[in-house]
Coordinates of C-alpha atoms in Angstrom, one line a residue:
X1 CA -5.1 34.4 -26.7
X2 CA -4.3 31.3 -25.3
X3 CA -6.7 29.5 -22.8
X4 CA -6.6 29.8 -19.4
X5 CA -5.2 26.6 -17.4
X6 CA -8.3 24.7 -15.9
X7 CA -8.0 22.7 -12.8
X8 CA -9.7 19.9 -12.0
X9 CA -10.1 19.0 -8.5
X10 CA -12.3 18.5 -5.2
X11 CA -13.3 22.2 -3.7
X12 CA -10.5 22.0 -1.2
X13 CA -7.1 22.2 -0.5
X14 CA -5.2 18.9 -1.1
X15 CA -2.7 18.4 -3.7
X16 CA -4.3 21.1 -5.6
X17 CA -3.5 24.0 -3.5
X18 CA 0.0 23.8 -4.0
X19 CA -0.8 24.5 -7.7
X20 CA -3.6 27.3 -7.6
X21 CA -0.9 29.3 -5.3
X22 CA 2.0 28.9 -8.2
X23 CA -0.5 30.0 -10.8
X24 CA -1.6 33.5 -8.6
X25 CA 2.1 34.1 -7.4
X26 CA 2.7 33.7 -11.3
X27 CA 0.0 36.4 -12.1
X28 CA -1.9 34.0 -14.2
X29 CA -5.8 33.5 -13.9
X30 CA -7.0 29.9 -14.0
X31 CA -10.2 28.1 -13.9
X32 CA -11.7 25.2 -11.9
X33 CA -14.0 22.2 -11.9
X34 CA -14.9 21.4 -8.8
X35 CA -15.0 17.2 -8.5
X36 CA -18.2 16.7 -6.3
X37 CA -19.5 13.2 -7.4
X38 CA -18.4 10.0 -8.2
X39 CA -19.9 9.9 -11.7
X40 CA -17.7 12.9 -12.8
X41 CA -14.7 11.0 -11.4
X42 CA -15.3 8.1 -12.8
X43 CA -16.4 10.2 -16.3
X44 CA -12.5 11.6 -16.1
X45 CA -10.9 8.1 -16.1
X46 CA -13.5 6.9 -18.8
X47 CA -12.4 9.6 -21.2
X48 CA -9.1 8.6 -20.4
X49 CA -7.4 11.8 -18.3
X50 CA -6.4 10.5 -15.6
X51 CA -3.6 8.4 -16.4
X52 CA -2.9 6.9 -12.9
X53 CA -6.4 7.2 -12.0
X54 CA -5.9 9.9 -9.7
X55 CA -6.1 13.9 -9.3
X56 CA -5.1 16.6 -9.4
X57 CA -5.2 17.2 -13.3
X58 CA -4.5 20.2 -15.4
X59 CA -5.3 20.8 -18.5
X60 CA -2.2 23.4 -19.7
X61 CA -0.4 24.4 -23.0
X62 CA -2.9 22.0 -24.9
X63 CA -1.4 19.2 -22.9
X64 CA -3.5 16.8 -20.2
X65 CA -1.0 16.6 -16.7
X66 CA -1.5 14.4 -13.7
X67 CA 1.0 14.2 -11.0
X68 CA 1.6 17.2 -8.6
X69 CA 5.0 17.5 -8.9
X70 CA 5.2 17.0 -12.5
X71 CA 2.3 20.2 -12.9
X72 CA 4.0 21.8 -10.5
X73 CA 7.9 21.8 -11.9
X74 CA 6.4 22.5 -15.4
X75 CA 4.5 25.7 -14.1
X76 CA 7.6 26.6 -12.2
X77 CA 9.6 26.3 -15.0
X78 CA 7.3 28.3 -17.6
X79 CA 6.7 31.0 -15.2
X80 CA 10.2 31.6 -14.4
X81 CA 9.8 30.4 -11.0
X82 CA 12.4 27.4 -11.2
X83 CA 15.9 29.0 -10.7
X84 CA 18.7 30.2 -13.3
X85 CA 20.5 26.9 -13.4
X86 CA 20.6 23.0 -12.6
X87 CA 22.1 23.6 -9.5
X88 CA 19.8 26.4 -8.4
X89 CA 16.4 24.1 -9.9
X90 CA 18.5 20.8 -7.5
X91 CA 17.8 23.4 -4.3
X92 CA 14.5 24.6 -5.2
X93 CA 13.4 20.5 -5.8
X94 CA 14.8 20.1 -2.3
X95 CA 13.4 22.9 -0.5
X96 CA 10.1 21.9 -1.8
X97 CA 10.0 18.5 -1.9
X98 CA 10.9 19.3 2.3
X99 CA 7.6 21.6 2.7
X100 CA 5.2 19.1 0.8
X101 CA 6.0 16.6 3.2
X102 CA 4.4 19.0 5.6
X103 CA 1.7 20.1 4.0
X104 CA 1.1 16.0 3.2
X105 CA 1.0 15.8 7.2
X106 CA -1.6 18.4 7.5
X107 CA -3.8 17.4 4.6
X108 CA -4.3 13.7 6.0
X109 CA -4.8 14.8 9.4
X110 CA -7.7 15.9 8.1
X111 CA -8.8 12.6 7.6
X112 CA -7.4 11.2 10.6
X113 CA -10.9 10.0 13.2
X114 CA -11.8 13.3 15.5
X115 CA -10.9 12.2 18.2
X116 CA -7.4 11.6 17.5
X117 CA -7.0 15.1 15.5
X118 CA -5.7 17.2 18.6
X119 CA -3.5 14.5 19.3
X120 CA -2.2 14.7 14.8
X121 CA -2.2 18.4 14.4
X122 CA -0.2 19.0 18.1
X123 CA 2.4 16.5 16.5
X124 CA 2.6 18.4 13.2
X125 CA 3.1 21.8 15.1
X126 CA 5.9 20.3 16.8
X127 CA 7.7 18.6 13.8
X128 CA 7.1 22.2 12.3
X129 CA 9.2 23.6 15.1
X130 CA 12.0 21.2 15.7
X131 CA 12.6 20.1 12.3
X132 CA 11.0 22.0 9.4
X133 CA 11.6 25.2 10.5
X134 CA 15.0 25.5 12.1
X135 CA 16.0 24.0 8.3
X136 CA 14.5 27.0 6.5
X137 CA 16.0 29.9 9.3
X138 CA 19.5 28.4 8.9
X139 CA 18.8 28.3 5.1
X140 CA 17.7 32.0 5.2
X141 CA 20.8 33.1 7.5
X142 CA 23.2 30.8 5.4
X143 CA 22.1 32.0 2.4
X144 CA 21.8 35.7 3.5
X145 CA 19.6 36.7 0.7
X146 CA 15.6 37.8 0.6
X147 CA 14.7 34.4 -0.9
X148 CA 15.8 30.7 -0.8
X149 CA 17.3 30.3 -4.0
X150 CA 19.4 32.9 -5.6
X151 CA 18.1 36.6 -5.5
X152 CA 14.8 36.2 -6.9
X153 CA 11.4 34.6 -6.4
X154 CA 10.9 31.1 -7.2
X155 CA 8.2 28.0 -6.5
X156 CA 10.7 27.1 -3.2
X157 CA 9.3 30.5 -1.9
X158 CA 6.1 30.0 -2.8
X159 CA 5.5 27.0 -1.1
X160 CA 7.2 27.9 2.1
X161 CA 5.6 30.8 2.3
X162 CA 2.0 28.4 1.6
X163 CA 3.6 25.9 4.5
X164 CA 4.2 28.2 7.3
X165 CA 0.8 29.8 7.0
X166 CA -0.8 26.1 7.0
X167 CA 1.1 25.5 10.4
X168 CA 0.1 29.1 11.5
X169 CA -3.7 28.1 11.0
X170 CA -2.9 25.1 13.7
X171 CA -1.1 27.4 16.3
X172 CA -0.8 31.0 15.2
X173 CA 2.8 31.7 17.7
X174 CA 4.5 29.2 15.7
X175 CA 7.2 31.5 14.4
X176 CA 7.7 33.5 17.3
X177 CA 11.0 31.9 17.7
X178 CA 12.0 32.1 13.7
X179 CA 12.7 35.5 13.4
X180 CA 14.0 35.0 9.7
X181 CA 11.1 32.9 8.7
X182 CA 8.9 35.4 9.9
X183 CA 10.2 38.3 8.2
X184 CA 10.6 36.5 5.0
X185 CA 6.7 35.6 5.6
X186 CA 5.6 39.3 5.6
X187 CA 8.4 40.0 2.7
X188 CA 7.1 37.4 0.2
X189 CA 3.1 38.3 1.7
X190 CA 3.5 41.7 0.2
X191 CA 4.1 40.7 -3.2
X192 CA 1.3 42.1 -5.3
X193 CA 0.4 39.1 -6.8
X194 CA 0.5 36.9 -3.6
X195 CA -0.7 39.8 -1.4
X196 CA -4.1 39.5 -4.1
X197 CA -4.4 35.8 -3.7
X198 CA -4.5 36.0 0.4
X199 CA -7.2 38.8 0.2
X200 CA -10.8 37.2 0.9
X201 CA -12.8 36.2 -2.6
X202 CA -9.3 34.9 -4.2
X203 CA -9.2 31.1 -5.4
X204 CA -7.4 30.2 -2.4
X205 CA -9.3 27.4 -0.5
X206 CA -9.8 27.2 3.3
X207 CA -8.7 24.6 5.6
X208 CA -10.3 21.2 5.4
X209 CA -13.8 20.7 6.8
X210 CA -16.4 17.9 7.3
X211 CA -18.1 18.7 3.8
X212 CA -14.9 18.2 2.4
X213 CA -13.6 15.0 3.4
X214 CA -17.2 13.6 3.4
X215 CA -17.0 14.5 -0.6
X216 CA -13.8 12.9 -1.0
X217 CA -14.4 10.1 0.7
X218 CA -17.5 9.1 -1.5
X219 CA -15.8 10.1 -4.6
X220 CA -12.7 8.1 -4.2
X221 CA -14.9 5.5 -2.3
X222 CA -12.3 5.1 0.8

């Protein structure tokens, strides 16, 4: 039997999150090292792992990857997750590349001073609403199917699906005007293997707290 990927990452969200929710939606079990001090960090770049110097990193398939999209298009692709054709992989690169620019928002709000937080996550709410989302409605009622891309699940999915409940965590109403979204949020919830991963004890990783960026920001020294 082949090993299971292992992840390598802070215990948190970040770039990593994007990854551990491909691999449940998948079905596929994974495990983690948590990064928690600078000496493991700088133990990773010693052995020579972290080719740019940076995380996340997966160890997969015997191979070493850094790079989130680069992990996260070659999961996609194993898994079956990655469309039929060039044309269908060209809309799912799209669609995703549109919802990790969100998710980037959120993630280095976190970091952002508290009292300008409010101020960050109000703005990100609103981008959500006026640009981010009205995209993916007209894309659902264009498109007319269950899913973004063709008839069946893929990564584009996924990661929407991961988005809109980010956005959801900062103002819970947020789709009350998106009736597609919301629909195709309760749809793609109920899929057994993403249904497990939401259920409380999964792998999934909780929003962003103090403990979390006070690890990072002694790890990566910033």
């Amino acid at each position: 039997m082949a090993p299971k990927p292992k992840l390598y990452y802070f215990c948190g969200r970040g770039r990593m999150e994007s990854i551990r929710w491909l691999l449940a939606a998948a079905g596929v079990e994974f495990e983690e090292e948590f990064i928690e001090t600078r000496e493991q960090y700088e133990k990773l770049k010693k052995d020579g792992l972290l080719i740019f110097g940076q995380v996340p990193l997966v160890e997969i398939d015997g191979m070493v990857l850094t790079q989130t999209r680069a992990i996260l298009s070659y999961m996609a692709a194993k898994y079956s997750l990655y469309g039929k054709d060039l044309k269908e992989r060209a809309r799912i690169d799209m669609y995703t590349d549109g919802t990790l620019d969100l998710m980037m928002m959120i993630a280095v709000a976190a970091f952002k001073p508290p009292e300008t937080k409010d101020e960050e996550y109000a703005f990100i709410v609103r981008k959500a609403k006026t640009c981010y989302f009205p995209a993916f409605e007209k894309i659902l009622k264009d498109h007319g199917e269950d899913f973004l891309v063709g008839n069946t699940l893929s990564w584009a999915d996924i990661q929407l699906i991961e988005a809109i409940m980010m956005i959801e965590e900062l103002s819970a109403p947020v789709l009350s005007d998106f009736p597609l979204l919301k629909a195709f949020k309760t749809r793609i919830s109920e899929i057994p293997t993403i249904k497990k991963f939401l259920q409380p004890g999964s792998q999934r990783k909780p929003p962003p707290d103090s403990h979390y960026v006070a690890v990072i920001r002694d790890v990566l020294q910033f």
